Amino acid sequence: MKVTVVGAGNVGATCADVLATREIANEVVLVDIKEGFAEGKALDIWQKAPIIGYDTRTVGVTGDYSRTADSDVVVITSGLPRKPGMSRDDLISTNAGIVKSVTEQVVKYSPNAIIIIVSNPLDVMTYQAHLTSGKDRTKVFGMAGILDTARYRAFLAEALNVSPKDIQAVLMGGHGDTMVPLPRYTTVGGIPVTELLDKETLDAIVDRTAKGGGELVKLMGTSAWYAPGAAAAQMVEAIVRDQRRVFPVCIKLEGEYGIDGVYLGAPVILGKNGIEKVIELQLNDEEKALLETSRGHVKEVMDALDKMSQANA
């Protein structure tokens, strides 16, 4: 198995490191446009192998996509990170151009690869990659839900003083302030979280989750990287090992939840063929309203991308 990670910055390097450490692939190729950057990161990860004890070879290249040929899975993290005061949507123009260019190279050398998008704004960059690749929606999708549920579960574990391992959760919608955490589908060791926390506490955790990326930007001056990188690696693992894991993933909805043609987070089964199935939950009226708000927000940014593309045509 061969996995390529495009972008050797904090998120991409973390993803490559987790893939190597967990021996998820035989070879991990790290690509970047900055001379020597990917090579250095890959060499550093490889030199850690004798210490931690893993066999995965990590290779870095500067802009040479021929070295990525015949990859089984490609993770795209390229693009500008968020800065203080910058929304995800501010990134659209520059990052759309980057994702389009990268996707063209990926498809040229690895036409059968499954593509995972991590670049922000996530939902719309997934749209861009899907348009550029011409692949089925089951082969091009975005990483957001795993990261968002991880934040949600981490905050719940703190509030309950329990292990995060015992918390299962799902959320939907766009990646950002309009995401839709679903406390009704959240359990702690099989116990509904609504039986363990009062509504006020739960609402505060849901709000913190929705603003989780912004909180980190304020603290560090840039986006997160450990959790996003590990989340992308977990998706790769589910595909490479055909685990058929149930994860929330950004996908083009085609009638599910009454939504058509918009890229939103929804629970899916993830396996060797990419998205094996989209799971349709029975949402209540409040949850449907929140999802509709999120749909409207993502559709606005998709429309903005379409207008930019037409202007540049």
Coordinates of N, CA, C and O in Angstrom, one line a residue, residues 23-181:
E23 N 2.1 2.0 11.0 CA 2.4 1.1 9.9 C 1.1 0.9 9.1 O 0.8 -0.3 8.7
I24 N 0.5 1.9 8.7 CA -0.8 1.8 7.9 C -0.5 1.6 6.5 O -1.3 1.0 5.8
A25 N 0.7 2.0 6.0 CA 1.1 1.7 4.6 C 2.5 1.3 4.5 O 3.3 1.5 5.4
N26 N 2.9 0.7 3.4 CA 4.3 0.3 3.2 C 5.1 1.5 2.9 O 6.3 1.6 3.4
E27 N 4.6 2.5 2.2 CA 5.3 3.7 1.8 C 4.4 4.9 2.0 O 3.3 4.9 1.5
V28 N 5.0 6.0 2.5 CA 4.3 7.2 2.6 C 5.1 8.3 1.9 O 6.3 8.5 2.2
V29 N 4.5 8.9 0.9 CA 5.3 10.0 0.1 C 4.7 11.3 0.6 O 3.5 11.6 0.5
L30 N 5.6 12.2 1.0 CA 5.2 13.5 1.4 C 5.7 14.5 0.3 O 6.8 14.5 -0.1
V31 N 4.7 15.4 -0.1 CA 5.0 16.3 -1.2 C 4.8 17.7 -0.7 O 3.9 18.0 0.0
D32 N 5.7 18.6 -1.2 CA 5.5 20.0 -0.8 C 6.2 20.9 -1.9 O 7.0 20.3 -2.7
I33 N 5.8 22.2 -2.0 CA 6.4 23.0 -3.1 C 7.7 23.7 -2.5 O 8.5 24.2 -3.3
K34 N 7.9 23.7 -1.2 CA 9.1 24.4 -0.6 C 10.3 23.4 -0.7 O 10.2 22.3 -0.2
E35 N 11.3 23.9 -1.4 CA 12.5 23.1 -1.6 C 13.1 22.4 -0.4 O 13.4 23.1 0.6
G36 N 13.2 21.1 -0.4 CA 13.8 20.3 0.7 C 12.9 20.1 1.9 O 13.3 19.4 2.8
F37 N 11.8 20.8 2.0 CA 10.9 20.8 3.2 C 10.3 19.4 3.4 O 10.5 18.8 4.5
A38 N 9.7 18.8 2.4 CA 9.1 17.5 2.5 C 10.2 16.4 2.7 O 10.1 15.5 3.5
E39 N 11.3 16.6 2.0 CA 12.4 15.6 2.2 C 12.9 15.6 3.6 O 13.2 14.5 4.2
G40 N 13.1 16.8 4.2 CA 13.5 16.9 5.6 C 12.5 16.2 6.6 O 12.9 15.5 7.5
K41 N 11.3 16.6 6.4 CA 10.2 16.0 7.3 C 10.2 14.5 7.2 O 10.1 13.7 8.2
A42 N 10.2 14.0 5.9 CA 10.2 12.5 5.7 C 11.4 11.8 6.3 O 11.3 10.7 6.9
L43 N 12.6 12.4 6.1 CA 13.8 11.9 6.7 C 13.8 11.8 8.2 O 14.2 10.8 8.8
D44 N 13.2 12.8 8.8 CA 13.1 12.9 10.2 C 12.2 11.8 10.7 O 12.5 11.1 11.7
I45 N 11.1 11.6 10.1 CA 10.1 10.5 10.5 C 10.8 9.2 10.3 O 10.6 8.3 11.1
W46 N 11.5 9.0 9.2 CA 12.2 7.7 8.9 C 13.2 7.4 10.0 O 13.4 6.3 10.4
Q47 N 14.0 8.4 10.4 CA 15.0 8.2 11.4 C 14.4 7.9 12.8 O 15.1 7.4 13.7
K48 N 13.1 8.1 13.0 CA 12.4 7.8 14.2 C 12.0 6.3 14.2 O 11.8 5.7 15.3
A49 N 12.0 5.7 13.1 CA 11.6 4.3 13.0 C 12.3 3.3 13.9 O 11.7 2.5 14.6
P50 N 13.7 3.4 13.9 CA 14.4 2.5 14.8 C 14.1 2.7 16.3 O 14.2 1.8 17.1
I51 N 13.7 3.9 16.7 CA 13.4 4.3 18.1 C 12.0 3.7 18.5 O 11.9 3.0 19.5
I52 N 11.0 4.1 17.6 CA 9.6 3.6 18.0 C 9.4 2.2 17.5 O 8.7 1.4 18.2
G53 N 10.0 1.8 16.4 CA 9.9 0.4 15.9 C 8.8 0.3 14.9 O 7.8 -0.3 15.2
Y54 N 9.0 0.8 13.7 CA 8.1 0.6 12.6 C 8.8 0.5 11.2 O 10.0 0.9 11.2
D55 N 8.2 -0.1 10.2 CA 8.8 -0.4 8.9 C 8.5 0.5 7.8 O 9.1 0.5 6.8
T56 N 7.4 1.3 8.0 CA 6.9 2.2 6.9 C 8.0 3.1 6.4 O 8.6 3.8 7.2
R57 N 8.3 3.1 5.1 CA 9.2 4.1 4.6 C 8.6 5.4 4.3 O 7.5 5.4 3.6
T58 N 9.2 6.5 4.7 CA 8.7 7.8 4.4 C 9.7 8.5 3.4 O 10.9 8.5 3.7
V59 N 9.1 9.0 2.3 CA 9.9 9.7 1.3 C 9.4 11.0 1.0 O 8.2 11.2 1.0
G60 N 10.2 12.0 0.9 CA 9.8 13.4 0.6 C 10.3 13.9 -0.7 O 11.4 13.5 -1.2
V61 N 9.4 14.6 -1.4 CA 9.8 15.2 -2.7 C 9.3 16.6 -2.9 O 8.3 17.0 -2.2
T62 N 10.0 17.4 -3.6 CA 9.6 18.8 -3.9 C 8.9 18.9 -5.3 O 9.6 18.8 -6.3
G63 N 7.6 18.9 -5.2 CA 6.8 19.2 -6.4 C 6.8 18.1 -7.5 O 6.3 18.3 -8.6
D64 N 7.5 16.9 -7.2 CA 7.6 15.9 -8.2 C 6.5 14.8 -8.0 O 6.7 13.9 -7.3
Y65 N 5.4 15.0 -8.7 CA 4.3 14.1 -8.5 C 4.5 12.7 -9.1 O 3.7 11.8 -8.8
S66 N 5.4 12.6 -10.0 CA 5.7 11.3 -10.6 C 6.1 10.3 -9.6 O 5.9 9.1 -9.7
R67 N 6.7 10.8 -8.5 CA 7.1 10.0 -7.4 C 5.9 9.4 -6.6 O 6.0 8.5 -5.8
T68 N 4.8 10.0 -6.8 CA 3.5 9.6 -6.1 C 2.7 8.6 -6.9 O 1.7 8.2 -6.4
A69 N 3.2 8.3 -8.1 CA 2.4 7.4 -9.0 C 1.9 6.1 -8.3 O 2.6 5.5 -7.5
D70 N 0.7 5.8 -8.7 CA 0.0 4.6 -8.2 C -0.2 4.6 -6.7 O -0.2 3.5 -6.1
S71 N -0.5 5.7 -6.1 CA -0.9 5.8 -4.7 C -2.3 5.2 -4.6 O -3.1 5.4 -5.4
D72 N -2.5 4.5 -3.5 CA -3.8 4.0 -3.2 C -4.7 5.1 -2.6 O -5.9 5.1 -2.9
V73 N -4.2 5.9 -1.7 CA -4.9 7.0 -1.1 C -4.0 8.2 -1.1 O -2.8 8.1 -0.9
V74 N -4.6 9.4 -1.4 CA -3.9 10.7 -1.4 C -4.7 11.6 -0.4 O -5.9 11.8 -0.5
V75 N -3.9 12.2 0.5 CA -4.5 13.2 1.5 C -3.9 14.5 1.0 O -2.7 14.7 0.9
I76 N -4.9 15.5 0.8 CA -4.5 16.8 0.4 C -4.7 17.8 1.5 O -5.8 18.0 2.0
T77 N -3.5 18.3 2.0 CA -3.6 19.3 3.1 C -3.1 20.7 2.7 O -3.1 21.6 3.5
S78 N -2.8 20.8 1.4 CA -2.2 22.0 0.9 C -3.1 23.2 1.1 O -4.3 23.1 1.0
G79 N -2.5 24.4 1.2 CA -3.2 25.6 1.3 C -2.7 26.5 2.4 O -1.9 26.1 3.3
L80 N -3.2 27.7 2.5 CA -2.9 28.6 3.5 C -3.6 28.3 4.8 O -4.8 27.9 4.8
P81 N -2.9 28.4 6.0 CA -3.6 28.1 7.2 C -4.4 29.4 7.7 O -4.2 30.5 7.1
R82 N -5.3 29.2 8.6 CA -6.1 30.3 9.1 C -5.2 31.2 10.0 O -4.3 30.6 10.7
K83 N -5.3 32.5 9.9 CA -4.7 33.4 10.8 C -5.7 34.1 11.7 O -6.9 34.1 11.4
P84 N -5.3 34.7 12.8 CA -6.2 35.4 13.7 C -7.0 36.4 12.9 O -6.5 37.2 12.1
G85 N -8.4 36.4 13.1 CA -9.3 37.3 12.5 C -9.7 36.8 11.1 O -10.5 37.4 10.4
M86 N -9.2 35.7 10.7 CA -9.5 35.1 9.3 C -10.5 34.0 9.5 O -10.3 33.1 10.2
S87 N -11.6 34.1 8.7 CA -12.6 33.0 8.7 C -12.1 31.9 7.7 O -11.3 32.2 6.9
R88 N -12.7 30.7 7.8 CA -12.4 29.7 6.8 C -12.7 30.2 5.4 O -12.0 29.9 4.4
D89 N -13.8 31.0 5.3 CA -14.3 31.4 4.0 C -13.3 32.4 3.3 O -13.3 32.5 2.1
D90 N -12.6 33.1 4.1 CA -11.6 34.1 3.6 C -10.5 33.4 2.8 O -9.8 34.0 1.9
L91 N -10.4 32.1 3.0 CA -9.3 31.3 2.3 C -9.7 30.8 0.9 O -8.8 30.3 0.2
I92 N -11.0 31.0 0.6 CA -11.5 30.3 -0.6 C -10.7 30.5 -1.9 O -10.4 29.6 -2.6
S93 N -10.4 31.8 -2.2 CA -9.9 32.1 -3.5 C -8.5 31.4 -3.7 O -8.3 30.7 -4.7
T94 N -7.6 31.6 -2.8 CA -6.2 31.1 -2.9 C -6.2 29.6 -2.8 O -5.6 28.9 -3.6
N95 N -6.9 29.1 -1.8 CA -6.8 27.6 -1.6 C -7.5 26.8 -2.7 O -7.1 25.7 -3.0
A96 N -8.6 27.4 -3.3 CA -9.3 26.7 -4.4 C -8.3 26.5 -5.5 O -8.3 25.4 -6.2
G97 N -7.5 27.5 -5.8 CA -6.5 27.4 -6.9 C -5.5 26.3 -6.6 O -5.1 25.5 -7.5
I98 N -5.0 26.3 -5.3 CA -4.0 25.3 -4.9 C -4.6 23.9 -5.0 O -4.0 23.0 -5.6
V99 N -5.8 23.7 -4.5 CA -6.4 22.3 -4.5 C -6.7 21.9 -5.9 O -6.5 20.7 -6.2
K100 N -7.1 22.8 -6.8 CA -7.4 22.4 -8.2 C -6.1 21.9 -8.8 O -6.1 20.8 -9.5
S101 N -5.0 22.6 -8.6 CA -3.7 22.3 -9.2 C -3.2 20.9 -8.7 O -2.8 20.1 -9.5
V102 N -3.3 20.8 -7.4 CA -2.8 19.5 -6.8 C -3.6 18.3 -7.2 O -3.1 17.3 -7.6
T103 N -5.0 18.5 -7.3 CA -5.8 17.4 -7.7 C -5.6 17.0 -9.1 O -5.6 15.8 -9.4
E104 N -5.3 17.9 -10.0 CA -4.9 17.6 -11.4 C -3.7 16.7 -11.4 O -3.7 15.7 -12.2
Q105 N -2.7 17.0 -10.6 CA -1.5 16.2 -10.6 C -1.7 14.8 -10.0 O -1.2 13.8 -10.5
V106 N -2.5 14.8 -8.9 CA -2.8 13.5 -8.3 C -3.5 12.6 -9.3 O -3.2 11.4 -9.4
V107 N -4.5 13.1 -10.0 CA -5.3 12.3 -10.9 C -4.4 11.8 -12.1 O -4.6 10.7 -12.6
K108 N -3.5 12.7 -12.5 CA -2.6 12.3 -13.6 C -1.8 11.1 -13.3 O -1.6 10.2 -14.1
Y109 N -1.2 11.1 -12.0 CA -0.3 10.0 -11.7 C -0.9 8.9 -10.9 O -0.4 7.8 -10.9
S110 N -2.1 9.1 -10.3 CA -2.7 8.0 -9.5 C -4.2 8.1 -9.8 O -5.1 8.5 -9.0
P111 N -4.6 7.7 -11.0 CA -6.0 7.8 -11.4 C -7.0 7.0 -10.6 O -8.2 7.4 -10.6
N112 N -6.5 6.0 -9.9 CA -7.4 5.2 -9.1 C -7.4 5.5 -7.6 O -8.1 4.8 -6.9
A113 N -6.7 6.5 -7.3 CA -6.5 6.8 -5.9 C -7.8 7.4 -5.3 O -8.6 8.1 -5.9
I114 N -8.1 7.1 -4.0 CA -9.1 7.7 -3.2 C -8.5 9.0 -2.6 O -7.4 9.0 -2.1
I115 N -9.2 10.1 -2.7 CA -8.7 11.4 -2.3 C -9.4 11.9 -1.1 O -10.7 11.9 -1.0
I116 N -8.6 12.3 -0.1 CA -9.2 12.8 1.2 C -8.7 14.3 1.2 O -7.5 14.6 1.2
I117 N -9.7 15.2 1.4 CA -9.4 16.6 1.5 C -9.3 17.1 2.9 O -10.2 16.8 3.7
V118 N -8.3 17.8 3.3 CA -8.2 18.4 4.6 C -8.1 20.0 4.5 O -8.3 20.7 5.5
S119 N -7.8 20.5 3.3 CA -7.6 21.9 3.1 C -8.8 22.7 3.5 O -10.0 22.2 3.2
N120 N -8.7 23.9 4.0 CA -9.8 24.7 4.3 C -10.1 25.8 3.3 O -9.1 26.2 2.6
P121 N -11.3 26.3 3.2 CA -12.5 25.9 3.9 C -12.9 24.5 3.4 O -13.2 24.3 2.2
L122 N -13.0 23.5 4.3 CA -13.1 22.1 4.0 C -14.1 21.7 3.0 O -13.9 21.0 2.0
D123 N -15.4 22.1 3.3 CA -16.5 21.6 2.5 C -16.4 22.1 1.1 O -16.6 21.3 0.1
V124 N -15.9 23.3 0.9 CA -15.9 23.9 -0.5 C -14.6 23.4 -1.2 O -14.6 23.2 -2.4
M125 N -13.5 23.1 -0.5 CA -12.3 22.5 -1.1 C -12.6 21.1 -1.5 O -12.1 20.6 -2.6
T126 N -13.5 20.4 -0.8 CA -13.9 19.0 -1.2 C -14.7 19.1 -2.5 O -14.5 18.3 -3.5
Y127 N -15.5 20.1 -2.6 CA -16.3 20.4 -3.9 C -15.3 20.7 -5.0 O -15.5 20.1 -6.1
Q128 N -14.3 21.5 -4.8 CA -13.3 21.8 -5.8 C -12.6 20.6 -6.3 O -12.5 20.4 -7.5
A129 N -12.2 19.8 -5.4 CA -11.4 18.5 -5.7 C -12.3 17.6 -6.5 O -11.9 16.9 -7.4
H130 N -13.6 17.5 -6.1 CA -14.5 16.6 -6.8 C -14.8 17.1 -8.2 O -14.7 16.3 -9.1
L131 N -14.9 18.4 -8.4 CA -15.1 18.9 -9.7 C -13.9 18.6 -10.6 O -14.0 18.2 -11.8
T132 N -12.7 18.9 -10.0 CA -11.5 18.7 -10.8 C -11.2 17.3 -11.2 O -10.7 17.0 -12.3
S133 N -11.4 16.4 -10.2 CA -11.0 15.0 -10.4 C -12.0 14.2 -11.3 O -11.6 13.3 -12.0
G134 N -13.3 14.6 -11.3 CA -14.3 13.9 -12.1 C -14.6 12.6 -11.5 O -15.3 11.8 -12.1
K135 N -14.1 12.3 -10.3 CA -14.4 11.0 -9.6 C -15.8 11.0 -9.0 O -16.4 12.0 -8.8
D136 N -16.2 9.7 -8.7 CA -17.5 9.5 -8.0 C -17.3 10.1 -6.6 O -16.2 10.2 -6.0
R137 N -18.5 10.5 -6.0 CA -18.4 11.1 -4.7 C -17.9 10.2 -3.6 O -17.5 10.6 -2.5
T138 N -17.9 8.9 -3.9 CA -17.4 7.9 -2.9 C -15.9 7.8 -2.9 O -15.3 7.2 -2.0
K139 N -15.3 8.5 -3.8 CA -13.8 8.5 -3.9 C -13.1 9.8 -3.6 O -11.9 9.8 -3.5
V140 N -13.9 10.8 -3.4 CA -13.4 12.2 -3.1 C -14.2 12.7 -2.0 O -15.4 13.1 -2.2
F141 N -13.7 12.9 -0.8 CA -14.4 13.4 0.3 C -13.5 14.1 1.3 O -12.3 14.0 1.2
G142 N -14.1 14.7 2.3 CA -13.4 15.6 3.2 C -13.3 15.1 4.6 O -14.2 14.4 5.1
M143 N -12.2 15.4 5.3 CA -12.0 15.1 6.7 C -12.4 16.3 7.5 O -11.8 17.4 7.4
A144 N -13.4 16.2 8.3 CA -13.8 17.3 9.2 C -14.5 16.6 10.4 O -14.2 16.9 11.6
G145 N -15.5 15.7 10.1 CA -16.3 15.2 11.2 C -15.5 14.4 12.3 O -15.8 14.5 13.4
I146 N -14.4 13.7 11.9 CA -13.6 13.0 12.8 C -13.0 14.0 13.8 O -12.9 13.8 15.0
L147 N -12.4 15.0 13.2 CA -11.8 16.1 14.0 C -12.8 16.7 15.0 O -12.6 16.9 16.2
D148 N -14.0 17.1 14.4 CA -15.0 17.8 15.2 C -15.5 16.9 16.3 O -15.7 17.4 17.4
T149 N -15.8 15.6 16.0 CA -16.3 14.7 17.0 C -15.2 14.5 18.1 O -15.5 14.3 19.3
A150 N -13.9 14.5 17.7 CA -12.8 14.3 18.6 C -12.8 15.4 19.6 O -12.6 15.2 20.8
R151 N -13.0 16.7 19.1 CA -13.0 17.8 20.0 C -14.2 17.7 21.0 O -14.1 17.9 22.2
Y152 N -15.4 17.4 20.4 CA -16.6 17.2 21.2 C -16.4 16.1 22.3 O -16.7 16.4 23.5
R153 N -15.8 15.0 21.9 CA -15.6 13.9 22.9 C -14.6 14.3 23.9 O -14.7 13.9 25.1
A154 N -13.6 15.0 23.5 CA -12.5 15.5 24.5 C -13.1 16.4 25.5 O -12.8 16.3 26.7
F155 N -14.0 17.3 25.1 CA -14.6 18.2 26.0 C -15.6 17.5 27.0 O -15.7 17.8 28.2
L156 N -16.3 16.5 26.4 CA -17.2 15.7 27.2 C -16.4 14.9 28.3 O -16.8 14.8 29.4
A157 N -15.3 14.3 27.9 CA -14.5 13.6 28.8 C -14.0 14.4 29.9 O -13.9 13.9 31.1
E158 N -13.6 15.7 29.6 CA -13.2 16.6 30.7 C -14.4 16.9 31.7 O -14.2 16.8 32.9
A159 N -15.5 17.2 31.1 CA -16.7 17.5 31.9 C -17.1 16.4 32.8 O -17.6 16.6 34.0
L160 N -17.0 15.1 32.3 CA -17.5 14.0 33.0 C -16.4 13.3 33.8 O -16.6 12.4 34.6
N161 N -15.1 13.7 33.6 CA -13.9 13.1 34.2 C -13.9 11.6 33.9 O -13.7 10.8 34.8
V162 N -14.1 11.2 32.6 CA -14.0 9.8 32.2 C -13.0 9.7 31.0 O -12.6 10.7 30.5
S163 N -12.7 8.5 30.6 CA -11.9 8.3 29.5 C -12.6 8.7 28.2 O -13.7 8.3 28.0
P164 N -11.9 9.4 27.3 CA -12.5 9.7 26.0 C -12.7 8.4 25.1 O -13.5 8.5 24.2
K165 N -12.1 7.3 25.5 CA -12.3 6.1 24.8 C -13.7 5.6 24.8 O -14.2 4.9 24.0
D166 N -14.4 5.9 25.9 CA -15.7 5.4 26.2 C -16.8 6.3 25.6 O -18.0 6.0 25.7
I167 N -16.4 7.4 24.9 CA -17.4 8.3 24.4 C -17.6 8.1 22.9 O -16.6 8.2 22.2
Q168 N -18.8 7.9 22.4 CA -19.1 7.8 21.0 C -20.0 8.9 20.6 O -21.0 9.2 21.4
A169 N -19.8 9.5 19.5 CA -20.6 10.7 19.1 C -20.6 10.8 17.6 O -19.7 10.3 16.9
V170 N -21.6 11.5 17.1 CA -21.7 11.8 15.7 C -22.2 13.3 15.6 O -22.9 13.8 16.4
L171 N -21.7 13.9 14.5 CA -22.2 15.3 14.2 C -22.3 15.4 12.7 O -21.8 14.6 12.0
M172 N -23.0 16.5 12.3 CA -23.2 16.6 10.9 C -23.0 18.1 10.5 O -22.6 18.9 11.3
G173 N -23.3 18.4 9.2 CA -23.2 19.7 8.7 C -21.8 20.2 8.3 O -20.9 19.4 8.1
G174 N -21.7 21.5 8.1 CA -20.4 22.0 7.6 C -19.4 22.1 8.7 O -19.7 21.9 9.9
H175 N -18.1 22.2 8.2 CA -17.0 22.3 9.2 C -16.8 23.7 9.6 O -16.3 24.5 8.8
G176 N -17.2 24.1 10.8 CA -17.1 25.4 11.2 C -18.3 25.8 12.2 O -18.8 24.8 12.8
D177 N -18.6 27.0 12.3 CA -19.5 27.5 13.3 C -20.9 26.9 13.2 O -21.7 27.0 14.1
T178 N -21.3 26.5 12.0 CA -22.6 25.9 11.7 C -22.7 24.4 11.8 O -23.7 23.8 11.4
M179 N -21.6 23.8 12.3 CA -21.7 22.3 12.4 C -22.8 21.9 13.4 O -23.3 22.7 14.2
V180 N -23.3 20.7 13.3 CA -24.5 20.2 14.0 C -24.1 19.0 14.9 O -24.3 17.9 14.5
P181 N -23.6 19.3 16.1 CA -23.4 18.1 17.0 C -24.7 17.6 17.4 O -25.7 18.3 17.5

